[in-house]
Structure formats: structure tokens, C-alpha cells
XYZ file of C-alpha atoms in Angstrom:
136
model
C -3.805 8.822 -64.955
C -0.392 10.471 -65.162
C 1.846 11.096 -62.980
C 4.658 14.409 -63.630
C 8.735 12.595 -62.654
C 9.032 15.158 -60.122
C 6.226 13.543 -57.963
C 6.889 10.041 -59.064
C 10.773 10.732 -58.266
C 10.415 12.269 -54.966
C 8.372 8.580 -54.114
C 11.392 6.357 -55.279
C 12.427 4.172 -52.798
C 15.841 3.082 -54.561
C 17.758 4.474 -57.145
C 17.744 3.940 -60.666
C 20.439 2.881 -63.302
C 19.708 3.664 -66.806
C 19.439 1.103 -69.204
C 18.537 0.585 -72.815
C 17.836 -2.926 -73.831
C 14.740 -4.562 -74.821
C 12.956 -7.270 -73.193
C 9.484 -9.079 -73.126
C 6.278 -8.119 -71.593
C 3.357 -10.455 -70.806
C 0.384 -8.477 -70.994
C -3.210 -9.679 -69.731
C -5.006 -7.885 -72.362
C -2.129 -7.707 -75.505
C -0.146 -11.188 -74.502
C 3.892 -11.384 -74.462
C 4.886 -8.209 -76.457
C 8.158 -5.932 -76.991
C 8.777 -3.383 -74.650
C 11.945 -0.918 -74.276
C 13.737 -0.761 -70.884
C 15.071 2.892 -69.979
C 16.135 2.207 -66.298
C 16.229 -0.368 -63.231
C 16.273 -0.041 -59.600
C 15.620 -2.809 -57.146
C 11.921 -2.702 -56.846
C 10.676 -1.201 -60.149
C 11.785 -0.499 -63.836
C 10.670 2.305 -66.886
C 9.943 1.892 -69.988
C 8.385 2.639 -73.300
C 5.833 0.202 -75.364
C 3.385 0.597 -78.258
C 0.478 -0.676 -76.288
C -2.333 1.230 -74.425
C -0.986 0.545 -71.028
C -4.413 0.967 -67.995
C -2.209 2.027 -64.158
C -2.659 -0.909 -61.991
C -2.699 -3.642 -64.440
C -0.862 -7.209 -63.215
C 1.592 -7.804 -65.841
C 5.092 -10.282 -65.852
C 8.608 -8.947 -67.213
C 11.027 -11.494 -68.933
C 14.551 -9.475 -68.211
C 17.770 -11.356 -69.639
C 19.465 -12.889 -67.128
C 16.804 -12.968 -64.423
C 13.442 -14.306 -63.523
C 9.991 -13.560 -64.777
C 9.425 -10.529 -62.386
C 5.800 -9.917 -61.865
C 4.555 -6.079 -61.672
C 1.829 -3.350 -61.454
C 1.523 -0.464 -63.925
C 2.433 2.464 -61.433
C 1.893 5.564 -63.867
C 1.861 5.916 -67.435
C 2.635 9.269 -69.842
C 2.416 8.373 -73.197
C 4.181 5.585 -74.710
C 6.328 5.709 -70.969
C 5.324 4.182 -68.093
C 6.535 2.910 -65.124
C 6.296 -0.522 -63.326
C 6.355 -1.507 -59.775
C 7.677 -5.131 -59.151
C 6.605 -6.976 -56.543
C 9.850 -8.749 -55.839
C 13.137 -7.316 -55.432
C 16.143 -8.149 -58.246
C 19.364 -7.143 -59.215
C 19.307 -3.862 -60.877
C 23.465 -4.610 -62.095
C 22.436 -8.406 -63.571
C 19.876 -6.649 -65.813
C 21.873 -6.070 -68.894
C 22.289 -6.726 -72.490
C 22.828 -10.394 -73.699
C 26.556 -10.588 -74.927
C 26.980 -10.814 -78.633
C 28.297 -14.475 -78.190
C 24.707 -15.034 -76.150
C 22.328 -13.425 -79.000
C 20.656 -16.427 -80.725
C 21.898 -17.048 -83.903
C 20.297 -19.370 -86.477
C 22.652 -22.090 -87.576
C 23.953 -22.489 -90.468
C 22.209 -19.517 -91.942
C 22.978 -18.513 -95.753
C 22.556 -15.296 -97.083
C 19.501 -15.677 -100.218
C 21.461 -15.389 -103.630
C 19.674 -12.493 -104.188
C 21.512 -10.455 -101.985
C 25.102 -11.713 -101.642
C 27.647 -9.628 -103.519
C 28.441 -10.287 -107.218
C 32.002 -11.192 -107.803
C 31.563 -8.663 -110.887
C 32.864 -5.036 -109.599
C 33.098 -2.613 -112.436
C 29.854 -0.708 -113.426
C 28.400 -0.926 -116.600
C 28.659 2.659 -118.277
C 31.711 3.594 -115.731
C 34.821 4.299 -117.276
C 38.501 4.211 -115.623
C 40.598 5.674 -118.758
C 39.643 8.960 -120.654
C 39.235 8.644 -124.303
C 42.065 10.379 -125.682
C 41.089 13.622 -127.784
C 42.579 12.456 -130.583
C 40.909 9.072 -132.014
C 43.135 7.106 -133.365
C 43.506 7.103 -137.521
């Protein structure tokens, strides 16, 4: 079942803010998987996913910065669908995590592979022109 926006959108109850971040999505059928958040209001959020999504499956939301909000598939069109939450939340704390937030490994170390060589000039490449003349 699909539902055209201009149905869906004369139904909203609150007003969206667009978004684009991604988040997590536990799934009954697929388990926790990646989805792609396009906008928030207080009572519902859209977004795109991979998966085969079924309107009026139970599923849970991880959004940064707030709790596990728990949902029903309200329509679906495509890779888009749209998700009814059954509590209320912030749409202005759902947001991006901060660069300083982002989980960075420790520590890490670029392989030697593919760190830059301290060597710059290209085999092959030359600066100066010969000079038409060779020397005698």
C-alpha cells in the first residue's frame, strides 16, 4: 500500500523539519539496520532504507541524541516511507552528532600502504627542457 504526499500531507498533525542524517533502525524481520532520515516532526519521521518495508510493522528508531522511539510503518513508496511514533520527541534535538562527538578509533594509523611517499618527483617527468643543442 502507498499512499500519494498530498493525502498523507493533508493528515499531518505537526509540521515537519527536514533533516538528513542517518540513524539506526531495529527491524522485526531484518534486525538493527541503516536507514536515512529526510524529516522530523513531533509524532512521526520519513525516510529512505534498502529493506522491503510491510505498512503497519512495529519497529524502534535509535535517533542521536534521543531515546529509542518505537513506531508503525504508516505508508511506504519505494525505498521512502514514513513512520508514525508512538511517543512524542523533540523534532529540534534530532540532529547530526558534532564532529568532536563522531566516534573515532584511537590511536588509529594510516596502513603503510597508503600514506604518502616522501618521494615527489615522477619518474619520466621532466622540469628542464633539453636544450636543442647537445652539448659537444
Amino acid at each position: 500500500m502507498s499512499v500519494s504526499d498530498t493525502d498523507f500531507g493533508s493528515k499531518r498533525l505537526h509540521d515537519r523539519q527536514r533533516r538528513l542524517l542517518k540513524a539506526r533502525m531495529h527491524h522485526p524481520r531484518h534486525g538493527e539496520v541503516d536507514i536515512l532520515v529526510r524529516d522530523v516532526s513531533e509524532t512521526g519521521l520519513g525516510g529512505r532504507c534498502d529493506l522491503d518495508l510491510a505498512v503497519g510493522e512495529v519497529v524502534v528508531v535509535v535517533l542521536v541524541d534521543c531515546e529509542p522511539a518505537q513506531g508503525r510503518i504508516a505508508w511506504r513508496k519505494g525505498q521512502s516511507f514514513g513512520l508514525h511514533l508512538e511517543t512524542a520527541i523533540n523534532p529540534a534535538a534530532v540532529k547530526s552528532p558534532a564532529n568532536a562527538e563522531r566516534s573515532v578509533e584511537a590511536g588509529y594509523q594510516v596502513p603503510t600502504l597508503f600514506r604518502p611517499s616522501v618521494e615527489t618527483k615522477r619518474p619520466g617527468f621532466r622540469t628542464v627542457r633539453p636544450s636543442r643543442n647537445p652539448p659537444r
